[in-house]
Short mmCIF file of C-alpha atoms and ligand atoms in Angstrom, two decimals:
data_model
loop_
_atom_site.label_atom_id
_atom_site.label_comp_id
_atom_site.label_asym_id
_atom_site.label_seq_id
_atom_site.Cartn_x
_atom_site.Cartn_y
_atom_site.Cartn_z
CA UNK V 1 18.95 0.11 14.18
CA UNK V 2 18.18 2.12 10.97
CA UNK V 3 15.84 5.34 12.13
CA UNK V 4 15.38 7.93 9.71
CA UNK V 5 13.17 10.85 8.50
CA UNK V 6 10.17 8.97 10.07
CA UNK V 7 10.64 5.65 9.36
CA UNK V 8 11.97 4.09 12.36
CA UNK V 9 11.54 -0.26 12.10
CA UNK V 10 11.30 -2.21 15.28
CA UNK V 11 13.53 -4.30 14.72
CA UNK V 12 17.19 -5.24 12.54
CA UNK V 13 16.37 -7.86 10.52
CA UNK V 14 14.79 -7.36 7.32
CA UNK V 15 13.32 -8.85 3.92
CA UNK V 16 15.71 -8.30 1.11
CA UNK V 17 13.47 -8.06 -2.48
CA UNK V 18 13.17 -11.18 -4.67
CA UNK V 19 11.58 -10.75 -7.58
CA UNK V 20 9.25 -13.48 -8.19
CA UNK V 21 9.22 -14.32 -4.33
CA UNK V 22 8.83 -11.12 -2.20
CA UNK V 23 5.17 -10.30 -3.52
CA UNK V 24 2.66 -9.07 -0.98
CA UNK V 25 1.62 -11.88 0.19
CA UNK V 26 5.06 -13.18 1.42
CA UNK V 27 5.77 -10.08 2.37
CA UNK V 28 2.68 -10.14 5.18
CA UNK V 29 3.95 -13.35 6.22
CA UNK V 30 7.16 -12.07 6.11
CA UNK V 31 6.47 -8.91 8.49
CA UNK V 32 3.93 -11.00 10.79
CA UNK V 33 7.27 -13.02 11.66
CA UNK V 34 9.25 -10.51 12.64
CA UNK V 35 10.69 -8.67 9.64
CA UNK V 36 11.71 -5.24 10.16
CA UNK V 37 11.06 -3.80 7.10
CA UNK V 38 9.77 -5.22 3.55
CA UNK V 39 10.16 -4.46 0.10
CA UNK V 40 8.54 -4.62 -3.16
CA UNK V 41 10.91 -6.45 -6.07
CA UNK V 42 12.78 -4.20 -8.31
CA UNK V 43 10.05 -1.90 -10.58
CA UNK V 44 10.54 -0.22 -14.03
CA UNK V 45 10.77 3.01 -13.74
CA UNK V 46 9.97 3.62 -16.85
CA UNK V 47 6.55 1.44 -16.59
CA UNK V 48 5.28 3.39 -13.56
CA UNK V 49 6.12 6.72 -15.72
CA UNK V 50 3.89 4.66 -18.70
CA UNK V 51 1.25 3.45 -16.01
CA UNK V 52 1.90 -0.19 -17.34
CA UNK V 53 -1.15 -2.12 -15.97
CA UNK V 54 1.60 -4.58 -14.64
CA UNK V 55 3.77 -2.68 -13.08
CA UNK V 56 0.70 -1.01 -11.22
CA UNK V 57 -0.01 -4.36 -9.62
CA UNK V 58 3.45 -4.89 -8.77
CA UNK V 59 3.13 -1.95 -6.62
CA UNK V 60 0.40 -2.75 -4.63
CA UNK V 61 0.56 -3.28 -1.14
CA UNK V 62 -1.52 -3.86 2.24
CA UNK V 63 -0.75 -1.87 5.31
CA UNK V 64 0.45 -5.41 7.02
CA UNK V 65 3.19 -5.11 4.79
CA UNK V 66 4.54 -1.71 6.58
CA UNK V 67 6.98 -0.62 7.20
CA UNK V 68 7.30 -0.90 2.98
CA UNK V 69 9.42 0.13 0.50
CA UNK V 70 9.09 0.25 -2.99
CA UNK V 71 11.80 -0.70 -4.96
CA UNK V 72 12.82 1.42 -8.58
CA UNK V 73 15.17 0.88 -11.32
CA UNK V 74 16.06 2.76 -14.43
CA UNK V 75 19.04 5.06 -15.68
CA UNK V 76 17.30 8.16 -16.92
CA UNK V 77 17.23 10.97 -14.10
CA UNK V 78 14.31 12.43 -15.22
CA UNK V 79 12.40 8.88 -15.58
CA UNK V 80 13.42 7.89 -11.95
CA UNK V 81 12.37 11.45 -10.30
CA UNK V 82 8.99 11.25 -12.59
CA UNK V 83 8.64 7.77 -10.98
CA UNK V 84 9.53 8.21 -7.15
CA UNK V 85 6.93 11.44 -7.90
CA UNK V 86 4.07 8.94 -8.93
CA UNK V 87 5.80 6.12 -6.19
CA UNK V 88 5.09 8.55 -3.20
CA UNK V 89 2.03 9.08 -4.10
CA UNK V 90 1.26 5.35 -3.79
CA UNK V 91 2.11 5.96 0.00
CA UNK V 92 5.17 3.23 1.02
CA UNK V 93 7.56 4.08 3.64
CA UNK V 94 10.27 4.55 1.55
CA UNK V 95 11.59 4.02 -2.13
CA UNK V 96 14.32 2.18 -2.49
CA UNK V 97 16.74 2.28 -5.37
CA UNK V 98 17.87 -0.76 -7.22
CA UNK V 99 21.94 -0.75 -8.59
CA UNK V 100 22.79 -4.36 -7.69
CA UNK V 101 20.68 -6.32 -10.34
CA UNK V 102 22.71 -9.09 -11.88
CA UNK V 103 20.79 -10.16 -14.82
CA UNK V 104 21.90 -9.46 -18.60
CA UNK V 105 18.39 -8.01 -19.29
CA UNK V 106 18.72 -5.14 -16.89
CA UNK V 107 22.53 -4.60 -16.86
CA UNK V 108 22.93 -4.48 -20.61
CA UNK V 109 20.60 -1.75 -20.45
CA UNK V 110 22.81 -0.25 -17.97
CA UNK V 111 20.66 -0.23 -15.03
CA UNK V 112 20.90 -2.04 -11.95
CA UNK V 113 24.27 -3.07 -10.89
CA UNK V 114 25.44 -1.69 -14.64
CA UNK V 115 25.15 1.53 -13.07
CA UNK V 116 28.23 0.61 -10.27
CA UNK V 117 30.47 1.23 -13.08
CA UNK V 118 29.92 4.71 -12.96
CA UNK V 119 29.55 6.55 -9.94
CA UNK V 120 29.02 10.61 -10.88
CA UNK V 121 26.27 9.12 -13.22
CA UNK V 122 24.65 6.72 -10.53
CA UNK V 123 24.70 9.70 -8.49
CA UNK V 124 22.68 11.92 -11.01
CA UNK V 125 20.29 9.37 -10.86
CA UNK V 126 19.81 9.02 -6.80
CA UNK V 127 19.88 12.51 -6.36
CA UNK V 128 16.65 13.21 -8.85
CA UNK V 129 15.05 10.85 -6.86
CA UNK V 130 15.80 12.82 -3.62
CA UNK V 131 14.87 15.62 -4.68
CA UNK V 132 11.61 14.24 -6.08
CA UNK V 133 10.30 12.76 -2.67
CA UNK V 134 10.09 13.85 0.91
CA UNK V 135 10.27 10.07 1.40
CA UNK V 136 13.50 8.29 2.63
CA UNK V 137 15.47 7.09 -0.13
CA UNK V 138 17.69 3.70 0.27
CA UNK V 139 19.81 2.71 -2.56
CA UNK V 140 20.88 -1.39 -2.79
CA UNK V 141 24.88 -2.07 -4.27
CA UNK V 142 26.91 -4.85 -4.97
CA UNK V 143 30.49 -3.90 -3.96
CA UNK V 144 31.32 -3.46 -7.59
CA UNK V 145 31.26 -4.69 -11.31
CA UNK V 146 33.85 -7.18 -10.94
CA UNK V 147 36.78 -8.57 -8.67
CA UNK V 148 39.23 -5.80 -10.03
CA UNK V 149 36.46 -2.71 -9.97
CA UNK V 150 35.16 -3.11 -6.30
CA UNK V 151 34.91 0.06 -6.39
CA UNK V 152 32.25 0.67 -3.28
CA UNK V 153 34.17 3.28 -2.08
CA UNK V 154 33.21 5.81 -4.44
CA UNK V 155 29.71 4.22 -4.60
CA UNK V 156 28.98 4.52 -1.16
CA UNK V 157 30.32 8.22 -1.14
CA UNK V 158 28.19 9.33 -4.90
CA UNK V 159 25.12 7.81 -2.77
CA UNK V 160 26.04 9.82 0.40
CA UNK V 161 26.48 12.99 -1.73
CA UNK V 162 23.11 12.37 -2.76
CA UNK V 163 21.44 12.39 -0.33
CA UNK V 164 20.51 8.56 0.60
CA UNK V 165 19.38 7.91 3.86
CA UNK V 166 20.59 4.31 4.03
CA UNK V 167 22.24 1.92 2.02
CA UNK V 168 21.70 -1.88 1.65
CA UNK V 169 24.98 -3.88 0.81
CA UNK V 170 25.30 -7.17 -0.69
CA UNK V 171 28.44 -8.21 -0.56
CA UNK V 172 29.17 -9.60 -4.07
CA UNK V 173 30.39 -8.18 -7.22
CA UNK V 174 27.98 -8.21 -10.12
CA UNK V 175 30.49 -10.65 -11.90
CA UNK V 176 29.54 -13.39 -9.10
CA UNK V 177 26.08 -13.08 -9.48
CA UNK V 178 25.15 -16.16 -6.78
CA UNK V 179 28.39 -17.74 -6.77
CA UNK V 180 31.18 -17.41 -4.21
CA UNK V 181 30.48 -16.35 -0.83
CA UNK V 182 29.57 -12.62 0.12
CA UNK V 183 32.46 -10.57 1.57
CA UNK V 184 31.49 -9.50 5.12
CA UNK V 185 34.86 -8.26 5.49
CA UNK V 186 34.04 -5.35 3.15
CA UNK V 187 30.60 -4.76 4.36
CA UNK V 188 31.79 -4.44 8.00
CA UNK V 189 34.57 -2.01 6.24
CA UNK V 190 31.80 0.14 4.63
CA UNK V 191 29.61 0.31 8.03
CA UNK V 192 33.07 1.37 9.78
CA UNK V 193 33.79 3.94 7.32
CA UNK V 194 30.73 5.51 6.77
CA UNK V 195 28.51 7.75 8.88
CA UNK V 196 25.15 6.54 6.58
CA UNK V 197 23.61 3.46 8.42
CA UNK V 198 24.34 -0.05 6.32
CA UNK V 199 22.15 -2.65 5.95
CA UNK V 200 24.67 -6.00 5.22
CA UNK V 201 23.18 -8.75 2.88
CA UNK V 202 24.39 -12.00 1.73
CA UNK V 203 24.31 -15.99 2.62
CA UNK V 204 22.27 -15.47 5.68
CA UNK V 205 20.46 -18.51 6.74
CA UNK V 206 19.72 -18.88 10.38
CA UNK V 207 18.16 -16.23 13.08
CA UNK V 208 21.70 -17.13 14.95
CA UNK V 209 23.87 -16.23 11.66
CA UNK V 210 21.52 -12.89 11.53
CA UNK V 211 22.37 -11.66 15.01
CA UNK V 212 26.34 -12.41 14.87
CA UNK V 213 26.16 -10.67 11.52
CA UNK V 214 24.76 -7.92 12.98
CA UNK V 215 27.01 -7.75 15.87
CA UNK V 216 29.97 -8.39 14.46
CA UNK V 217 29.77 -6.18 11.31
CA UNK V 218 28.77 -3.06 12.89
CA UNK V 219 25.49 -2.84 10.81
CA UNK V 220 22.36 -0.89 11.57
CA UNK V 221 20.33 -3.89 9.95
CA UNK V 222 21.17 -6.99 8.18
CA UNK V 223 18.90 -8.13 5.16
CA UNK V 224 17.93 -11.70 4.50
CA UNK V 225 16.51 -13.51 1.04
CA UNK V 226 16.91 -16.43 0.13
CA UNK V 227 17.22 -17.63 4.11
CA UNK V 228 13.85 -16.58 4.10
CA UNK V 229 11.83 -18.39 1.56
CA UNK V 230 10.33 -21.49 3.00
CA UNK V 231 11.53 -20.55 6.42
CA UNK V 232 10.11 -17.22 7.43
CA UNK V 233 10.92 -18.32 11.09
CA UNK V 234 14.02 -17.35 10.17
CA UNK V 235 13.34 -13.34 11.91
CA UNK V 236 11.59 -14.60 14.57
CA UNK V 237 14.32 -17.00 15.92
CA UNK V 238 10.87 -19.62 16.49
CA UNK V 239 11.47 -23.60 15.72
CA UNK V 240 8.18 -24.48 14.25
CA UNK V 241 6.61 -27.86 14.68
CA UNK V 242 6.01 -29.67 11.77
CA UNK V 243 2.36 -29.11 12.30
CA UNK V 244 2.99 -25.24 12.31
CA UNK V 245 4.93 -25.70 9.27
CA UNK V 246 1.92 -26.99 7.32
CA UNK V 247 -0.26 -24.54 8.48
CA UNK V 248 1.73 -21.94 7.61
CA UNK V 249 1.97 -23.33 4.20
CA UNK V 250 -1.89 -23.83 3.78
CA UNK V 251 -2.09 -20.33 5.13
CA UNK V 252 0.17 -19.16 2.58
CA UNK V 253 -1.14 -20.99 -0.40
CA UNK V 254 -5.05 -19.43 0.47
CA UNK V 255 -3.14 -16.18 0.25
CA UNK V 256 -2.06 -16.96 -2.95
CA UNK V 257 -5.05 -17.85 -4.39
CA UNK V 258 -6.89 -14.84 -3.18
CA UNK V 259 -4.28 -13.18 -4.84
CA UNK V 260 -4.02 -14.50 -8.04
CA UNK V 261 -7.05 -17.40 -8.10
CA UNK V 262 -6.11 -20.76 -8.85
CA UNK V 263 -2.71 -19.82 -10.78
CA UNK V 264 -1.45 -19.09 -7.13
CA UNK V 265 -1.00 -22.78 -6.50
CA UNK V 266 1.24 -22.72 -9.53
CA UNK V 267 3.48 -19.48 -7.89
CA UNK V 268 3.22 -21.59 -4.38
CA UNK V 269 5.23 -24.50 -5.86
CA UNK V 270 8.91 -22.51 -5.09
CA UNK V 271 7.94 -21.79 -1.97
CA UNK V 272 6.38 -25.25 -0.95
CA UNK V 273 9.75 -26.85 -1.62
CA UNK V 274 11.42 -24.61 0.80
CA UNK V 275 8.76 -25.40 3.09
CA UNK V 276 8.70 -28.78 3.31
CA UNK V 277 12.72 -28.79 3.72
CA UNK V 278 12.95 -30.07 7.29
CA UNK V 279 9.99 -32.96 6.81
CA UNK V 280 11.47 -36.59 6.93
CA UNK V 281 9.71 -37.66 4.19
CA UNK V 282 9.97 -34.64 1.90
CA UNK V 283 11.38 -36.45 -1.18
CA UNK V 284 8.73 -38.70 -1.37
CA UNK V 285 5.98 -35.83 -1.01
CA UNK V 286 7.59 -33.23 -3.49
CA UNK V 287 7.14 -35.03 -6.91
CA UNK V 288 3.13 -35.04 -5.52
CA UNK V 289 2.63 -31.76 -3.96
CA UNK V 290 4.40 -30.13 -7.28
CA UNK V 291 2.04 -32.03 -9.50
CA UNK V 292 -0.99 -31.30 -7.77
CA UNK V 293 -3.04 -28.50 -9.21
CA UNK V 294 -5.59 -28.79 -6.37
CA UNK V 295 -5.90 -27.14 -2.92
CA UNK V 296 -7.52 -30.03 -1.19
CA UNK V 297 -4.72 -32.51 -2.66
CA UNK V 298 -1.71 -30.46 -1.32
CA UNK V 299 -3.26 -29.97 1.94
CA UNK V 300 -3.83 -33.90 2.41
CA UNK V 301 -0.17 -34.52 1.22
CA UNK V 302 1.03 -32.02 4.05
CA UNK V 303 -1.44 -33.51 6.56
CA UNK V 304 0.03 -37.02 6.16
CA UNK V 305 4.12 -35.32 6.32
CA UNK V 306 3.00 -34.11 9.17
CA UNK V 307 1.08 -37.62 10.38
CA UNK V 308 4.27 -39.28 9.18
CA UNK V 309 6.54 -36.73 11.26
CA UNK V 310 4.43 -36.74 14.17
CA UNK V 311 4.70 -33.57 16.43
CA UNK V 312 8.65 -33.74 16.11
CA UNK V 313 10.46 -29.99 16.02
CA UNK V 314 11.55 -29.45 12.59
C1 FMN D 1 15.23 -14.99 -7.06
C2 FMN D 1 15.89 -13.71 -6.62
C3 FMN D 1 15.35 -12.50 -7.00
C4 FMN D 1 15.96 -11.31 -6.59
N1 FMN D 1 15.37 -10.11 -6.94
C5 FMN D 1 15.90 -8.94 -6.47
C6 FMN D 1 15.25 -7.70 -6.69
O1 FMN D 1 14.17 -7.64 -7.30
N2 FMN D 1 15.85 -6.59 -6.23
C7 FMN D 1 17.04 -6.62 -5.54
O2 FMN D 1 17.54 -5.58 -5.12
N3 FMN D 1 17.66 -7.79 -5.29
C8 FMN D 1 17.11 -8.94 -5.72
N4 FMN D 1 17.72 -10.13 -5.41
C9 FMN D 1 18.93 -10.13 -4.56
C10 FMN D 1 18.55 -10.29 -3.09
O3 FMN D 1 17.83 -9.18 -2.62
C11 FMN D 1 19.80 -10.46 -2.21
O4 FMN D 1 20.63 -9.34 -2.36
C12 FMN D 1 20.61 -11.71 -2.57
O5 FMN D 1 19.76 -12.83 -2.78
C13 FMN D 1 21.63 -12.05 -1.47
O6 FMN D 1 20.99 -12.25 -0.23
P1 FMN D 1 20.65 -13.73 0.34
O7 FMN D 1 21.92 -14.52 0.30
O8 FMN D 1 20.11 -13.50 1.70
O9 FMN D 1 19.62 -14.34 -0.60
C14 FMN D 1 17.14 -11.33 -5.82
C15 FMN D 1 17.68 -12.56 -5.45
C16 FMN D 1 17.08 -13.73 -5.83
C17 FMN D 1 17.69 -15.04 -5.39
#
């Protein structure tokens, strides 16, 4: 159970960010399920500091998203204190700090998981932030650069020194990116070794496989993402009819076009797939429901899985 400075979540499973996926509206469905805490997707700090128009919608957030963090990234101390200054005032729970980012965009810049390579200057950066904020302050690591720098020893220690209150650990180097499996071995290692509470994150994809995580690594929380998409059920522990299924997903798809009008049927389409998963006749329906640019369509296609499917337990 992660509890600190005021932000105590009721629960140990929680929404890792996905940019792309994790927006507000899957993060409300997220929550309603049974997700401990949420959080935005990574966020320029250097566009909240320039008040980018983008970034400022990025940022938004409903209080059915709490508890809610809002995820920064960057590599200039002053930037990333300037921006948890303008993030707090925004009101989330708590700002988390992003140094496991994979991609070539972001790395070769030397932020996100870039920054692993270099722990005193990682830890210039976290510590502006803390002492920007009253909020809590979670940083999220890979367990190194590569296979031969897994060096999340001395990450985990610069990050203690200053001053996070927890830490969220996927447990892959930044050389993996998706590949491979994560190492639970070392994340259980970290939550043994260190007093700060650990969050473990990687290849989760059942409620059952979230609990024995838990259990057996010793972590105050385990974080699930891609486990999640199409199958928020997944921090519940529920086993949806098919029926439910589809009306979560017409549920979901009216949030997204309150969101972002009709191009939210467009963002629904990598979630739908997920969705419709566990329906029997799902390869038949997919090359329809991803072609269809109309509400009333999709929701007919889904009616007749379901038909098809008849009340059956996914
Ligand atoms: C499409 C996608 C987008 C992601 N975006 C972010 C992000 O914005 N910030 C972040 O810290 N991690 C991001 N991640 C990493 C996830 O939070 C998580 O660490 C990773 O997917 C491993 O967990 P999983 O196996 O449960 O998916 C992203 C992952 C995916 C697949």
């Amino acid at each position: 159970m992660i509890s600190v400075k005021g932000l105590s979540p009721d629960g140990e499973l929680i929404l890792a960010p996905m940019a792309g996926y994790t927006d507000m509206v899957f993060r409300a469905i997220a929550r309603r399920h049974g997700a401990a805490l949420t959080m935005t997707e990574l966020i320029s700090a250097e566009g909240i500091v320039r008040n980018n128009k983008k970034t400022r919608k990025l940022m938004e957030f409903t209080d059915s998203e709490r508890p809610l963090g809002i995820q920064i990234f960057g590599n200039s101390p002053g930037v990333m204190g300037e921006a948890a200054r303008a993030v707090e005032s925004l009101g989330p729970d708590f700002i988390d700090i992003n140094l496991g980012c994979c991609s070539q965009k972001i790395c070769s810049g030397g932020m996100g998981a870039a920054l692993l390579k270099d722990p005193p200057a990682l830890g210039r950066i976290v510590e502006s932030v803390v002492r920007a904020t009253s909020l809590p302050v979670s940083a999220k690591i890979r367990i190194g650069w590569d296979f031969s720098s897994r060096n999340y020893r001395d990450v985990v220690s610069a990050l203690e020194d200053a001053g996070v209150d927890f830490i969220s650990v996927h447990g892959r180097t930044r050389s993996q990116m998706y590949s491979g499996r994560a190492d639970w071995d070392i994340i259980a290692e970290i939550a043994r070794s260190f007093r700060l509470p650990i969050v473990g994150n990687g290849d989760i994809i059942s409620h059952n496989e979230a609990l024995s995580r838990l259990a057996e690594s010793g972590c105050a929380a385990v974080m699930v993402g891609r486990g999640a998409v199409g199958n928020p059920w997944i921090f519940s522990g529920g086993i949806p009819s098919f029926s439910e299924v589809a009306g979560q997903v017409k549920e979901h798809m009216e949030a997204m076009i309150g969101r972002y009008g009709e191009y939210g049927i467009i963002l629904m389409r990598k979630h739908l797939v997920k969705y419709i998963h566990g329906f029997h006749n799902a390869a038949k329906a997919r090359t329809a429901l991803l072609r269809s640019t109309e509400k009333e369509e999709i929701e007919a296609i889904l009616d007749g899985l379901v038909e098809m499917d008849g009340a059956n337990k996914v």
